[in-house]
């Protein structure tokens, strides 16, 4: 496997990982990862009303009290947060069954494996959504930049060549764009999107090495988006 460290991550790693971690802002956690929390709880708790109640109690607790002391001093926020959500589900089952329920009991639930997959899938969707939004903001802040537009157009109409795609972008933006100009914008857009994905994943980790960040990108099936050429 070609290492991300050798294709650009090492060069940008310091600037990326010195950004403020999402762990410092519980309200941002609610905004960004509520979808993943919801998917996990719904997979574990069959009763939709109960899942809603557990979710609301959990989110309120995090907003009011923040995260546990020492949480995320090193490692993946995704795993710490998953533990918090799992504990909320355990509390629900203990209350319903009126008996001790352990993590082992939770793991024996048929839906547990489905829930774990739903968690990873929803987390990945959150990261991708944030990266797309950041790319759109980058385009809006920079005159003449069409990164978001060309990349979205390329993804949506992947069966078309650069000439047709350039026509689509020109029609949508009112800017005259040749096929060659489209290809240049697209190449730069892909690189920028990869950088933004790295940025978003890095925000969910603390004190991570480039190798650990690469491992997290791989586990979320995002590595293919950041393998730019040095």
mmCIF file of C-alpha atoms in Angstrom:
data_model
loop_
_atom_site.group_PDB
_atom_site.id
_atom_site.type_symbol
_atom_site.label_atom_id
_atom_site.label_comp_id
_atom_site.label_asym_id
_atom_site.label_seq_id
_atom_site.Cartn_x
_atom_site.Cartn_y
_atom_site.Cartn_z
ATOM 1 C CA UNK A 1 0.000 0.000 0.000
ATOM 2 C CA UNK A 2 1.361 3.392 -0.997
ATOM 3 C CA UNK A 3 1.741 5.404 2.176
ATOM 4 C CA UNK A 4 -0.112 8.681 2.547
ATOM 5 C CA UNK A 5 2.923 9.859 4.490
ATOM 6 C CA UNK A 6 4.961 9.590 1.283
ATOM 7 C CA UNK A 7 2.368 11.334 -0.878
ATOM 8 C CA UNK A 8 1.789 14.564 0.972
ATOM 9 C CA UNK A 9 0.547 13.876 4.490
ATOM 10 C CA UNK A 10 3.934 14.264 6.170
ATOM 11 C CA UNK A 11 4.428 17.660 4.548
ATOM 12 C CA UNK A 12 1.089 18.997 5.791
ATOM 13 C CA UNK A 13 0.749 16.987 9.006
ATOM 14 C CA UNK A 14 1.890 19.659 11.473
ATOM 15 C CA UNK A 15 -0.466 22.315 10.130
ATOM 16 C CA UNK A 16 -3.386 19.902 10.025
ATOM 17 C CA UNK A 17 -3.052 18.368 13.484
ATOM 18 C CA UNK A 18 -2.552 21.673 15.270
ATOM 19 C CA UNK A 19 -6.141 22.649 14.427
ATOM 20 C CA UNK A 20 -8.539 22.704 17.354
ATOM 21 C CA UNK A 21 -9.786 19.224 18.141
ATOM 22 C CA UNK A 22 -13.498 18.591 18.045
ATOM 23 C CA UNK A 23 -13.146 17.177 21.559
ATOM 24 C CA UNK A 24 -12.846 20.714 22.904
ATOM 25 C CA UNK A 25 -16.349 21.645 21.722
ATOM 26 C CA UNK A 26 -19.202 19.321 22.797
ATOM 27 C CA UNK A 27 -21.778 21.411 20.910
ATOM 28 C CA UNK A 28 -19.859 20.822 17.696
ATOM 29 C CA UNK A 29 -19.949 17.110 18.444
ATOM 30 C CA UNK A 30 -23.754 17.280 18.549
ATOM 31 C CA UNK A 31 -23.855 19.076 15.213
ATOM 32 C CA UNK A 32 -21.407 16.862 13.361
ATOM 33 C CA UNK A 33 -21.969 13.370 14.679
ATOM 34 C CA UNK A 34 -25.592 13.233 15.738
ATOM 35 C CA UNK A 35 -26.348 11.219 12.592
ATOM 36 C CA UNK A 36 -23.874 8.503 13.612
ATOM 37 C CA UNK A 37 -25.247 8.415 17.149
ATOM 38 C CA UNK A 38 -28.788 8.078 15.840
ATOM 39 C CA UNK A 39 -27.886 5.259 13.441
ATOM 40 C CA UNK A 40 -26.112 3.331 16.203
ATOM 41 C CA UNK A 41 -28.940 3.630 18.693
ATOM 42 C CA UNK A 42 -31.602 2.752 16.155
ATOM 43 C CA UNK A 43 -29.709 -0.400 15.217
ATOM 44 C CA UNK A 44 -29.522 -1.472 18.875
ATOM 45 C CA UNK A 45 -32.869 -0.288 20.209
ATOM 46 C CA UNK A 46 -35.806 -1.493 18.151
ATOM 47 C CA UNK A 47 -38.335 0.849 19.738
ATOM 48 C CA UNK A 48 -38.035 4.164 17.895
ATOM 49 C CA UNK A 49 -39.518 6.193 20.751
ATOM 50 C CA UNK A 50 -37.051 4.675 23.224
ATOM 51 C CA UNK A 51 -34.154 5.307 20.849
ATOM 52 C CA UNK A 52 -35.250 8.958 20.584
ATOM 53 C CA UNK A 53 -35.356 9.291 24.355
ATOM 54 C CA UNK A 54 -31.928 7.716 24.864
ATOM 55 C CA UNK A 55 -30.468 9.945 22.152
ATOM 56 C CA UNK A 56 -31.910 13.142 23.624
ATOM 57 C CA UNK A 57 -30.729 12.255 27.135
ATOM 58 C CA UNK A 58 -27.245 11.490 25.818
ATOM 59 C CA UNK A 59 -26.935 14.681 23.804
ATOM 60 C CA UNK A 60 -28.202 16.805 26.681
ATOM 61 C CA UNK A 61 -25.714 15.189 29.027
ATOM 62 C CA UNK A 62 -22.793 15.869 26.692
ATOM 63 C CA UNK A 63 -23.813 19.489 26.073
ATOM 64 C CA UNK A 64 -24.315 20.203 29.782
ATOM 65 C CA UNK A 65 -21.406 18.230 31.228
ATOM 66 C CA UNK A 66 -18.973 17.896 28.356
ATOM 67 C CA UNK A 67 -16.884 14.771 27.909
ATOM 68 C CA UNK A 68 -15.421 12.652 30.722
ATOM 69 C CA UNK A 69 -12.141 13.901 32.185
ATOM 70 C CA UNK A 70 -9.179 12.507 30.340
ATOM 71 C CA UNK A 71 -11.226 11.431 27.363
ATOM 72 C CA UNK A 72 -9.332 11.531 24.125
ATOM 73 C CA UNK A 73 -5.935 12.514 25.488
ATOM 74 C CA UNK A 74 -4.665 10.225 22.799
ATOM 75 C CA UNK A 75 -6.454 8.202 20.174
ATOM 76 C CA UNK A 76 -9.593 8.194 18.080
ATOM 77 C CA UNK A 77 -12.569 10.255 19.130
ATOM 78 C CA UNK A 78 -14.717 7.841 17.125
ATOM 79 C CA UNK A 79 -13.962 5.034 19.590
ATOM 80 C CA UNK A 80 -14.427 7.170 22.699
ATOM 81 C CA UNK A 81 -17.747 8.447 21.448
ATOM 82 C CA UNK A 82 -18.880 4.966 20.471
ATOM 83 C CA UNK A 83 -18.200 3.870 24.052
ATOM 84 C CA UNK A 84 -20.349 6.709 25.391
ATOM 85 C CA UNK A 85 -23.214 5.779 23.070
ATOM 86 C CA UNK A 86 -22.868 2.084 23.917
ATOM 87 C CA UNK A 87 -23.017 2.936 27.621
ATOM 88 C CA UNK A 88 -26.207 4.910 27.008
ATOM 89 C CA UNK A 89 -27.696 1.852 25.298
ATOM 90 C CA UNK A 90 -26.571 -0.351 28.178
ATOM 91 C CA UNK A 91 -28.310 1.997 30.607
ATOM 92 C CA UNK A 92 -31.500 1.647 28.596
ATOM 93 C CA UNK A 93 -31.376 -2.161 28.644
ATOM 94 C CA UNK A 94 -30.563 -2.237 32.361
ATOM 95 C CA UNK A 95 -33.531 -0.020 33.106
ATOM 96 C CA UNK A 96 -35.846 -2.065 30.923
ATOM 97 C CA UNK A 97 -34.699 -5.459 32.193
ATOM 98 C CA UNK A 98 -34.222 -4.327 35.796
ATOM 99 C CA UNK A 99 -31.069 -6.412 36.054
ATOM 100 C CA UNK A 100 -27.346 -5.904 35.446
ATOM 101 C CA UNK A 101 -26.455 -5.788 31.764
ATOM 102 C CA UNK A 102 -22.835 -5.933 30.623
ATOM 103 C CA UNK A 103 -21.007 -5.045 27.449
ATOM 104 C CA UNK A 104 -20.836 -8.791 26.735
ATOM 105 C CA UNK A 105 -24.634 -8.930 26.926
ATOM 106 C CA UNK A 106 -24.866 -6.055 24.481
ATOM 107 C CA UNK A 107 -22.452 -7.760 22.112
ATOM 108 C CA UNK A 108 -24.677 -10.837 22.079
ATOM 109 C CA UNK A 109 -27.604 -8.868 20.690
ATOM 110 C CA UNK A 110 -28.072 -9.855 17.021
ATOM 111 C CA UNK A 111 -28.244 -6.193 16.057
ATOM 112 C CA UNK A 112 -24.870 -5.377 17.637
ATOM 113 C CA UNK A 113 -22.803 -6.149 14.555
ATOM 114 C CA UNK A 114 -25.276 -4.247 12.388
ATOM 115 C CA UNK A 115 -24.989 -1.324 14.794
ATOM 116 C CA UNK A 116 -21.190 -1.317 14.580
ATOM 117 C CA UNK A 117 -21.344 -1.237 10.792
ATOM 118 C CA UNK A 118 -23.971 1.513 10.914
ATOM 119 C CA UNK A 119 -21.698 3.520 13.214
ATOM 120 C CA UNK A 120 -18.704 3.331 10.869
ATOM 121 C CA UNK A 121 -20.837 4.034 7.804
ATOM 122 C CA UNK A 122 -22.573 7.033 9.384
ATOM 123 C CA UNK A 123 -19.300 8.403 10.755
ATOM 124 C CA UNK A 124 -17.763 8.184 7.296
ATOM 125 C CA UNK A 125 -20.767 9.995 5.830
ATOM 126 C CA UNK A 126 -20.358 12.778 8.390
ATOM 127 C CA UNK A 127 -16.677 13.218 7.514
ATOM 128 C CA UNK A 128 -17.433 13.227 3.786
ATOM 129 C CA UNK A 129 -20.239 15.749 4.238
ATOM 130 C CA UNK A 130 -17.949 18.072 6.191
ATOM 131 C CA UNK A 131 -15.238 17.816 3.541
ATOM 132 C CA UNK A 132 -17.696 18.633 0.752
ATOM 133 C CA UNK A 133 -18.960 21.619 2.715
ATOM 134 C CA UNK A 134 -15.402 22.823 3.309
ATOM 135 C CA UNK A 135 -14.666 22.476 -0.416
ATOM 136 C CA UNK A 136 -17.753 24.515 -1.275
ATOM 137 C CA UNK A 137 -16.706 27.215 1.189
ATOM 138 C CA UNK A 138 -13.226 27.215 -0.335
ATOM 139 C CA UNK A 139 -14.713 27.810 -3.778
ATOM 140 C CA UNK A 140 -16.919 30.626 -2.521
ATOM 141 C CA UNK A 141 -14.003 32.371 -0.827
ATOM 142 C CA UNK A 142 -11.727 32.263 -3.875
ATOM 143 C CA UNK A 143 -12.655 34.093 -7.061
ATOM 144 C CA UNK A 144 -12.346 31.942 -10.159
ATOM 145 C CA UNK A 145 -12.133 28.752 -8.132
ATOM 146 C CA UNK A 146 -14.500 25.989 -9.284
ATOM 147 C CA UNK A 147 -13.203 23.076 -7.214
ATOM 148 C CA UNK A 148 -16.537 22.139 -5.653
ATOM 149 C CA UNK A 149 -18.480 22.576 -8.872
ATOM 150 C CA UNK A 150 -16.128 20.573 -11.103
ATOM 151 C CA UNK A 151 -15.705 17.741 -8.602
ATOM 152 C CA UNK A 152 -19.439 17.444 -7.963
ATOM 153 C CA UNK A 153 -20.114 17.511 -11.689
ATOM 154 C CA UNK A 154 -17.476 14.839 -12.304
ATOM 155 C CA UNK A 155 -18.952 12.581 -9.609
ATOM 156 C CA UNK A 156 -22.521 13.031 -10.805
ATOM 157 C CA UNK A 157 -21.714 12.543 -14.503
ATOM 158 C CA UNK A 158 -18.785 10.162 -14.314
ATOM 159 C CA UNK A 159 -19.562 8.567 -17.674
ATOM 160 C CA UNK A 160 -18.977 11.813 -19.583
ATOM 161 C CA UNK A 161 -15.676 13.100 -20.974
ATOM 162 C CA UNK A 162 -14.019 16.366 -19.988
ATOM 163 C CA UNK A 163 -15.475 18.232 -22.955
ATOM 164 C CA UNK A 164 -19.057 17.465 -21.935
ATOM 165 C CA UNK A 165 -18.292 18.111 -18.279
ATOM 166 C CA UNK A 166 -16.740 21.475 -19.144
ATOM 167 C CA UNK A 167 -19.897 22.418 -21.021
ATOM 168 C CA UNK A 168 -22.009 21.500 -17.995
ATOM 169 C CA UNK A 169 -19.868 23.605 -15.639
ATOM 170 C CA UNK A 170 -19.806 26.537 -18.065
ATOM 171 C CA UNK A 171 -23.588 26.448 -18.316
ATOM 172 C CA UNK A 172 -24.020 26.230 -14.538
ATOM 173 C CA UNK A 173 -21.547 28.971 -13.633
ATOM 174 C CA UNK A 174 -21.594 31.296 -16.627
ATOM 175 C CA UNK A 175 -17.825 30.955 -16.908
ATOM 176 C CA UNK A 176 -16.340 29.840 -20.216
ATOM 177 C CA UNK A 177 -14.379 26.698 -19.367
ATOM 178 C CA UNK A 178 -12.425 24.624 -21.877
ATOM 179 C CA UNK A 179 -11.903 20.879 -21.522
ATOM 180 C CA UNK A 180 -8.257 21.467 -20.613
ATOM 181 C CA UNK A 181 -9.166 24.056 -17.977
ATOM 182 C CA UNK A 182 -11.752 21.656 -16.572
ATOM 183 C CA UNK A 183 -9.159 18.896 -16.243
ATOM 184 C CA UNK A 184 -6.756 21.224 -14.425
ATOM 185 C CA UNK A 185 -9.471 22.393 -12.026
ATOM 186 C CA UNK A 186 -10.562 18.794 -11.427
ATOM 187 C CA UNK A 187 -7.035 17.607 -10.635
ATOM 188 C CA UNK A 188 -6.567 20.416 -8.121
ATOM 189 C CA UNK A 189 -10.060 19.874 -6.714
ATOM 190 C CA UNK A 190 -9.336 16.209 -6.007
ATOM 191 C CA UNK A 191 -6.138 17.119 -4.216
ATOM 192 C CA UNK A 192 -7.875 19.802 -2.161
ATOM 193 C CA UNK A 193 -10.712 17.436 -1.284
ATOM 194 C CA UNK A 194 -8.178 14.889 -0.066
ATOM 195 C CA UNK A 195 -6.501 17.515 2.108
ATOM 196 C CA UNK A 196 -9.865 18.492 3.580
ATOM 197 C CA UNK A 197 -10.680 14.865 4.370
ATOM 198 C CA UNK A 198 -7.366 14.512 6.185
ATOM 199 C CA UNK A 199 -8.142 17.722 8.060
ATOM 200 C CA UNK A 200 -11.576 16.492 9.159
ATOM 201 C CA UNK A 201 -10.288 13.102 10.326
ATOM 202 C CA UNK A 202 -7.359 14.724 12.140
ATOM 203 C CA UNK A 203 -9.806 16.872 14.113
ATOM 204 C CA UNK A 204 -11.283 13.710 15.623
ATOM 205 C CA UNK A 205 -7.918 12.497 16.932
ATOM 206 C CA UNK A 206 -5.436 13.720 19.503
ATOM 207 C CA UNK A 207 -1.682 13.311 19.499
ATOM 208 C CA UNK A 208 -1.900 11.054 16.469
ATOM 209 C CA UNK A 209 1.128 10.211 14.372
ATOM 210 C CA UNK A 210 0.919 10.373 10.572
ATOM 211 C CA UNK A 211 0.839 6.573 10.571
ATOM 212 C CA UNK A 212 -2.110 6.497 13.000
ATOM 213 C CA UNK A 213 -3.943 9.076 10.936
ATOM 214 C CA UNK A 214 -3.340 6.996 7.829
ATOM 215 C CA UNK A 215 -4.708 3.930 9.628
ATOM 216 C CA UNK A 216 -7.886 5.795 10.569
ATOM 217 C CA UNK A 217 -8.347 6.997 6.990
ATOM 218 C CA UNK A 218 -7.955 3.415 5.831
ATOM 219 C CA UNK A 219 -10.426 2.022 8.375
ATOM 220 C CA UNK A 220 -13.028 4.529 7.157
ATOM 221 C CA UNK A 221 -12.305 3.640 3.510
ATOM 222 C CA UNK A 222 -11.151 7.205 2.805
ATOM 223 C CA UNK A 223 -7.558 6.498 1.874
ATOM 224 C CA UNK A 224 -8.393 6.272 -1.830
ATOM 225 C CA UNK A 225 -9.339 9.955 -1.798
ATOM 226 C CA UNK A 226 -6.030 11.207 -0.414
ATOM 227 C CA UNK A 227 -3.470 9.320 -2.494
ATOM 228 C CA UNK A 228 -2.357 12.325 -4.476
ATOM 229 C CA UNK A 229 0.962 12.424 -6.239
ATOM 230 C CA UNK A 230 3.800 14.230 -4.448
#
